[in-house]
Amino acid sequence: MEQYEPDRLSPAQVAAMRRSFRNGRAALTRRSLLRASAGGALAVGGLGTLSACGIPAAGRSQGGVPAQDHSAQEKTVNFSNWTEYMDVDDSGKHHPTLEQFTKRTGVKVKYTEDINDNNEFFGKIKPQLAAGQDTGRDLIVLTDWLAGRLIRLGWVQKLDPANLPHAYANLSAQFRSPDWDPGRAYSYVWQGISTVIAYNKKALDGVEVTSISDLLDNPKLKGRVGFLSEMRDSVGMTLLDMGKDPANFTADDYDAAIARLQKAVDKGQIRRFTGNDYTSDLTSGDFAACVAWAGDVVQLKADSPDIDFLMPDSGYMTSTDNLLIPNKARHKTNAERLIDFYYEPKPAAELAAYINYVCPVDGVKAELAKIDEDAANNPLIIPDKAMAAKSHAFRSLSSKEETEFEEKFAKLTGA
């Protein structure tokens, strides 16, 4: 089990956090990338304070040991999630699927949208977790790399398969066994996040784009190409284009991918590295093509006939946001029942129709078609077998690797 030490963030990690707040996944709401940026995020200076607040090292914690479960006596579950990551009715005041769960089970859900950024949220909950205390939350949603960190630290509880029959049966094969949680003993996927190539047909004006190589090397696209400011997405897509597996690469492979991107930067091929703000560049035509997140492309395509996407033959990157139960959570069984509820096809379809991310639930297509046939036939929401087979995940990094790799990427992007 990994030992937790409250070290200060490296300059590269601080730069990565700044990218996330400025223009990464924390910058815009998940439901509509055209709305104002999500509020309530802490300033980076505040995060630096949190990261060095002198919490005693936890050593080998008692992680994964269930606390006393009060689910039978207390019919409630405290659920923390990202902003705009749940279905909402027309009034904006009700979450239909959560209310369905309560009506069926009698368990009330205290739903809080208090996750704006992985690092910021980690800073919020780590004092209690390091001290072996209850965070006040029964269920949280974290991106794969941070979910893996909490599992390694022993700060989340092992799930009881007896309470998760639908989740066990219906989890899509491509998400079943990540290297940071083999067999999904501690987590289940909330939604998948695919990285693709998006393009503006009008701006391309007949130029063919089929691969990352085209983005990096075609002189007709010079100054009109965008890559993401998230290291795992941009480097991962480049590794794939180079014939390397992002789930099993060496430090030399990483350096070669950075060098390839640097060459494109030096010759002015790449216009800039962006977060969600690539959407305005793409729709305006400043980007003819760019590396993009599929959830954004779904909505851009709906708004503009010029916007489309492609999956390179080399494959594409997929990450996940994941449901976990922290140590000392009071209502573990209730949380597991809520996880399992969202692996039933009907509520999973209702959620997918609203948020437009990759649904991790097998058998959801028929239910989704009853709500939105276009969404049901959209491979960015319901990947077909061929698309799922081209999906790749970025391998887990050690703390040393993460620091070194982020420093090199920060130097590349000028962050």
PDB file of N, CA and C in Angstrom, residues 154-204:
ATOM      1  N   GLY A 154      -5.187   3.358   0.035  1.00  0.00           N
ATOM      2  CA  GLY A 154      -6.076   2.630   0.935  1.00  0.00           C
ATOM      3  C   GLY A 154      -7.164   3.489   1.515  1.00  0.00           C
ATOM      4  N   TRP A 155      -7.593   4.509   0.788  1.00  0.00           N
ATOM      5  CA  TRP A 155      -8.538   5.478   1.328  1.00  0.00           C
ATOM      6  C   TRP A 155      -9.963   5.284   0.811  1.00  0.00           C
ATOM      7  N   VAL A 156     -10.206   4.212   0.077  1.00  0.00           N
ATOM      8  CA  VAL A 156     -11.566   3.908  -0.368  1.00  0.00           C
ATOM      9  C   VAL A 156     -11.903   2.468  -0.014  1.00  0.00           C
ATOM     10  N   GLN A 157     -13.187   2.189   0.126  1.00  0.00           N
ATOM     11  CA  GLN A 157     -13.630   0.883   0.581  1.00  0.00           C
ATOM     12  C   GLN A 157     -13.849  -0.080  -0.579  1.00  0.00           C
ATOM     13  N   LYS A 158     -13.538  -1.335  -0.327  1.00  0.00           N
ATOM     14  CA  LYS A 158     -13.789  -2.380  -1.306  1.00  0.00           C
ATOM     15  C   LYS A 158     -15.291  -2.591  -1.446  1.00  0.00           C
ATOM     16  N   LEU A 159     -15.740  -2.727  -2.684  1.00  0.00           N
ATOM     17  CA  LEU A 159     -17.163  -2.850  -2.953  1.00  0.00           C
ATOM     18  C   LEU A 159     -17.645  -4.276  -2.730  1.00  0.00           C
ATOM     19  N   ASP A 160     -18.914  -4.396  -2.356  1.00  0.00           N
ATOM     20  CA  ASP A 160     -19.534  -5.703  -2.124  1.00  0.00           C
ATOM     21  C   ASP A 160     -20.284  -6.126  -3.384  1.00  0.00           C
ATOM     22  N   PRO A 161     -19.791  -7.127  -4.118  1.00  0.00           N
ATOM     23  CA  PRO A 161     -20.451  -7.540  -5.362  1.00  0.00           C
ATOM     24  C   PRO A 161     -21.913  -7.937  -5.180  1.00  0.00           C
ATOM     25  N   ALA A 162     -22.278  -8.385  -3.986  1.00  0.00           N
ATOM     26  CA  ALA A 162     -23.659  -8.800  -3.744  1.00  0.00           C
ATOM     27  C   ALA A 162     -24.631  -7.636  -3.895  1.00  0.00           C
ATOM     28  N   ASN A 163     -24.149  -6.417  -3.705  1.00  0.00           N
ATOM     29  CA  ASN A 163     -25.007  -5.238  -3.842  1.00  0.00           C
ATOM     30  C   ASN A 163     -24.933  -4.612  -5.230  1.00  0.00           C
ATOM     31  N   LEU A 164     -24.176  -5.240  -6.139  1.00  0.00           N
ATOM     32  CA  LEU A 164     -23.928  -4.635  -7.452  1.00  0.00           C
ATOM     33  C   LEU A 164     -24.188  -5.607  -8.606  1.00  0.00           C
ATOM     34  N   PRO A 165     -25.338  -6.289  -8.609  1.00  0.00           N
ATOM     35  CA  PRO A 165     -25.582  -7.281  -9.668  1.00  0.00           C
ATOM     36  C   PRO A 165     -25.667  -6.677 -11.064  1.00  0.00           C
ATOM     37  N   HIS A 166     -26.325  -5.529 -11.209  1.00  0.00           N
ATOM     38  CA  HIS A 166     -26.444  -4.898 -12.526  1.00  0.00           C
ATOM     39  C   HIS A 166     -25.091  -4.337 -12.976  1.00  0.00           C
ATOM     40  N   ALA A 167     -24.373  -3.733 -12.047  1.00  0.00           N
ATOM     41  CA  ALA A 167     -23.064  -3.170 -12.384  1.00  0.00           C
ATOM     42  C   ALA A 167     -22.118  -4.273 -12.855  1.00  0.00           C
ATOM     43  N   TYR A 168     -22.101  -5.373 -12.137  1.00  0.00           N
ATOM     44  CA  TYR A 168     -21.217  -6.477 -12.504  1.00  0.00           C
ATOM     45  C   TYR A 168     -21.578  -7.044 -13.869  1.00  0.00           C
ATOM     46  N   ALA A 169     -22.879  -7.170 -14.139  1.00  0.00           N
ATOM     47  CA  ALA A 169     -23.318  -7.778 -15.398  1.00  0.00           C
ATOM     48  C   ALA A 169     -23.214  -6.827 -16.578  1.00  0.00           C
ATOM     49  N   ASN A 170     -23.419  -5.542 -16.362  1.00  0.00           N
ATOM     50  CA  ASN A 170     -23.615  -4.606 -17.476  1.00  0.00           C
ATOM     51  C   ASN A 170     -22.448  -3.682 -17.764  1.00  0.00           C
ATOM     52  N   LEU A 171     -21.385  -3.703 -16.966  1.00  0.00           N
ATOM     53  CA  LEU A 171     -20.239  -2.847 -17.254  1.00  0.00           C
ATOM     54  C   LEU A 171     -19.620  -3.258 -18.592  1.00  0.00           C
ATOM     55  N   SER A 172     -19.435  -2.277 -19.475  1.00  0.00           N
ATOM     56  CA  SER A 172     -18.864  -2.551 -20.792  1.00  0.00           C
ATOM     57  C   SER A 172     -17.474  -3.157 -20.668  1.00  0.00           C
ATOM     58  N   ALA A 173     -17.160  -4.060 -21.583  1.00  0.00           N
ATOM     59  CA  ALA A 173     -15.908  -4.811 -21.518  1.00  0.00           C
ATOM     60  C   ALA A 173     -14.685  -3.897 -21.526  1.00  0.00           C
ATOM     61  N   GLN A 174     -14.747  -2.783 -22.267  1.00  0.00           N
ATOM     62  CA  GLN A 174     -13.568  -1.935 -22.380  1.00  0.00           C
ATOM     63  C   GLN A 174     -13.186  -1.247 -21.078  1.00  0.00           C
ATOM     64  N   PHE A 175     -14.108  -1.248 -20.100  1.00  0.00           N
ATOM     65  CA  PHE A 175     -13.843  -0.572 -18.825  1.00  0.00           C
ATOM     66  C   PHE A 175     -13.643  -1.537 -17.655  1.00  0.00           C
ATOM     67  N   ARG A 176     -13.587  -2.830 -17.914  1.00  0.00           N
ATOM     68  CA  ARG A 176     -13.691  -3.797 -16.829  1.00  0.00           C
ATOM     69  C   ARG A 176     -12.445  -3.945 -15.955  1.00  0.00           C
ATOM     70  N   SER A 177     -11.267  -3.731 -16.501  1.00  0.00           N
ATOM     71  CA  SER A 177     -10.087  -4.041 -15.697  1.00  0.00           C
ATOM     72  C   SER A 177      -8.942  -3.072 -15.937  1.00  0.00           C
ATOM     73  N   PRO A 178      -9.075  -1.822 -15.461  1.00  0.00           N
ATOM     74  CA  PRO A 178      -7.963  -0.877 -15.586  1.00  0.00           C
ATOM     75  C   PRO A 178      -6.803  -1.300 -14.705  1.00  0.00           C
ATOM     76  N   ASP A 179      -5.596  -0.870 -15.061  1.00  0.00           N
ATOM     77  CA  ASP A 179      -4.432  -1.314 -14.293  1.00  0.00           C
ATOM     78  C   ASP A 179      -4.422  -0.776 -12.870  1.00  0.00           C
ATOM     79  N   TRP A 180      -5.148   0.313 -12.629  1.00  0.00           N
ATOM     80  CA  TRP A 180      -5.168   0.894 -11.286  1.00  0.00           C
ATOM     81  C   TRP A 180      -6.262   0.287 -10.397  1.00  0.00           C
ATOM     82  N   ASP A 181      -7.170  -0.516 -10.955  1.00  0.00           N
ATOM     83  CA  ASP A 181      -8.194  -1.218 -10.184  1.00  0.00           C
ATOM     84  C   ASP A 181      -8.612  -2.482 -10.932  1.00  0.00           C
ATOM     85  N   PRO A 182      -7.729  -3.474 -10.999  1.00  0.00           N
ATOM     86  CA  PRO A 182      -8.039  -4.696 -11.746  1.00  0.00           C
ATOM     87  C   PRO A 182      -9.325  -5.360 -11.248  1.00  0.00           C
ATOM     88  N   GLY A 183     -10.233  -5.641 -12.182  1.00  0.00           N
ATOM     89  CA  GLY A 183     -11.479  -6.289 -11.812  1.00  0.00           C
ATOM     90  C   GLY A 183     -12.503  -5.386 -11.164  1.00  0.00           C
ATOM     91  N   ARG A 184     -12.178  -4.079 -11.079  1.00  0.00           N
ATOM     92  CA  ARG A 184     -13.107  -3.117 -10.473  1.00  0.00           C
ATOM     93  C   ARG A 184     -13.532  -3.522  -9.058  1.00  0.00           C
ATOM     94  N   ALA A 185     -12.553  -3.789  -8.217  1.00  0.00           N
ATOM     95  CA  ALA A 185     -12.851  -4.138  -6.831  1.00  0.00           C
ATOM     96  C   ALA A 185     -13.270  -2.935  -6.001  1.00  0.00           C
ATOM     97  N   TYR A 186     -12.809  -1.726  -6.402  1.00  0.00           N
ATOM     98  CA  TYR A 186     -13.044  -0.525  -5.598  1.00  0.00           C
ATOM     99  C   TYR A 186     -13.832   0.563  -6.326  1.00  0.00           C
ATOM    100  N   SER A 187     -14.077   0.396  -7.600  1.00  0.00           N
ATOM    101  CA  SER A 187     -14.684   1.487  -8.375  1.00  0.00           C
ATOM    102  C   SER A 187     -15.574   0.955  -9.484  1.00  0.00           C
ATOM    103  N   TYR A 188     -16.497   1.823  -9.917  1.00  0.00           N
ATOM    104  CA  TYR A 188     -17.246   1.583 -11.157  1.00  0.00           C
ATOM    105  C   TYR A 188     -17.275   2.883 -11.941  1.00  0.00           C
ATOM    106  N   VAL A 189     -17.366   2.751 -13.256  1.00  0.00           N
ATOM    107  CA  VAL A 189     -17.328   3.923 -14.128  1.00  0.00           C
ATOM    108  C   VAL A 189     -18.617   4.715 -14.017  1.00  0.00           C
ATOM    109  N   TRP A 190     -18.471   6.031 -13.875  1.00  0.00           N
ATOM    110  CA  TRP A 190     -19.621   6.928 -13.998  1.00  0.00           C
ATOM    111  C   TRP A 190     -19.850   7.243 -15.475  1.00  0.00           C
ATOM    112  N   GLN A 191     -18.825   7.783 -16.138  1.00  0.00           N
ATOM    113  CA  GLN A 191     -18.893   8.036 -17.572  1.00  0.00           C
ATOM    114  C   GLN A 191     -17.501   7.902 -18.173  1.00  0.00           C
ATOM    115  N   GLY A 192     -17.456   7.603 -19.463  1.00  0.00           N
ATOM    116  CA  GLY A 192     -16.194   7.566 -20.184  1.00  0.00           C
ATOM    117  C   GLY A 192     -15.963   8.870 -20.930  1.00  0.00           C
ATOM    118  N   ILE A 193     -14.689   9.193 -21.159  1.00  0.00           N
ATOM    119  CA  ILE A 193     -14.310  10.430 -21.848  1.00  0.00           C
ATOM    120  C   ILE A 193     -13.345  10.053 -22.971  1.00  0.00           C
ATOM    121  N   SER A 194     -13.802  10.148 -24.204  1.00  0.00           N
ATOM    122  CA  SER A 194     -12.989   9.751 -25.351  1.00  0.00           C
ATOM    123  C   SER A 194     -12.306  10.962 -25.979  1.00  0.00           C
ATOM    124  N   THR A 195     -11.082  10.751 -26.454  1.00  0.00           N
ATOM    125  CA  THR A 195     -10.306  11.785 -27.133  1.00  0.00           C
ATOM    126  C   THR A 195     -10.213  11.424 -28.614  1.00  0.00           C
ATOM    127  N   VAL A 196     -10.628  12.340 -29.468  1.00  0.00           N
ATOM    128  CA  VAL A 196     -10.720  12.078 -30.905  1.00  0.00           C
ATOM    129  C   VAL A 196     -10.067  13.225 -31.681  1.00  0.00           C
ATOM    130  N   ILE A 197     -10.112  13.139 -32.991  1.00  0.00           N
ATOM    131  CA  ILE A 197      -9.733  14.266 -33.847  1.00  0.00           C
ATOM    132  C   ILE A 197     -11.004  14.920 -34.353  1.00  0.00           C
ATOM    133  N   ALA A 198     -11.159  16.194 -34.063  1.00  0.00           N
ATOM    134  CA  ALA A 198     -12.288  16.965 -34.578  1.00  0.00           C
ATOM    135  C   ALA A 198     -11.793  17.878 -35.682  1.00  0.00           C
ATOM    136  N   TYR A 199     -12.665  18.198 -36.631  1.00  0.00           N
ATOM    137  CA  TYR A 199     -12.245  19.063 -37.727  1.00  0.00           C
ATOM    138  C   TYR A 199     -13.397  19.914 -38.227  1.00  0.00           C
ATOM    139  N   ASN A 200     -13.038  21.006 -38.878  1.00  0.00           N
ATOM    140  CA  ASN A 200     -13.988  21.919 -39.495  1.00  0.00           C
ATOM    141  C   ASN A 200     -13.876  21.724 -41.004  1.00  0.00           C
ATOM    142  N   LYS A 201     -14.896  21.135 -41.600  1.00  0.00           N
ATOM    143  CA  LYS A 201     -14.846  20.792 -43.029  1.00  0.00           C
ATOM    144  C   LYS A 201     -14.614  22.022 -43.901  1.00  0.00           C
ATOM    145  N   LYS A 202     -15.233  23.112 -43.545  1.00  0.00           N
ATOM    146  CA  LYS A 202     -15.069  24.341 -44.329  1.00  0.00           C
ATOM    147  C   LYS A 202     -13.638  24.845 -44.244  1.00  0.00           C
ATOM    148  N   ALA A 203     -13.067  24.806 -43.047  1.00  0.00           N
ATOM    149  CA  ALA A 203     -11.698  25.290 -42.865  1.00  0.00           C
ATOM    150  C   ALA A 203     -10.679  24.362 -43.525  1.00  0.00           C
ATOM    151  N   LEU A 204     -10.947  23.077 -43.562  1.00  0.00           N
ATOM    152  CA  LEU A 204     -10.038  22.146 -44.223  1.00  0.00           C
ATOM    153  C   LEU A 204     -10.000  22.385 -45.730  1.00  0.00           C
TER     154      LEU A 204
END
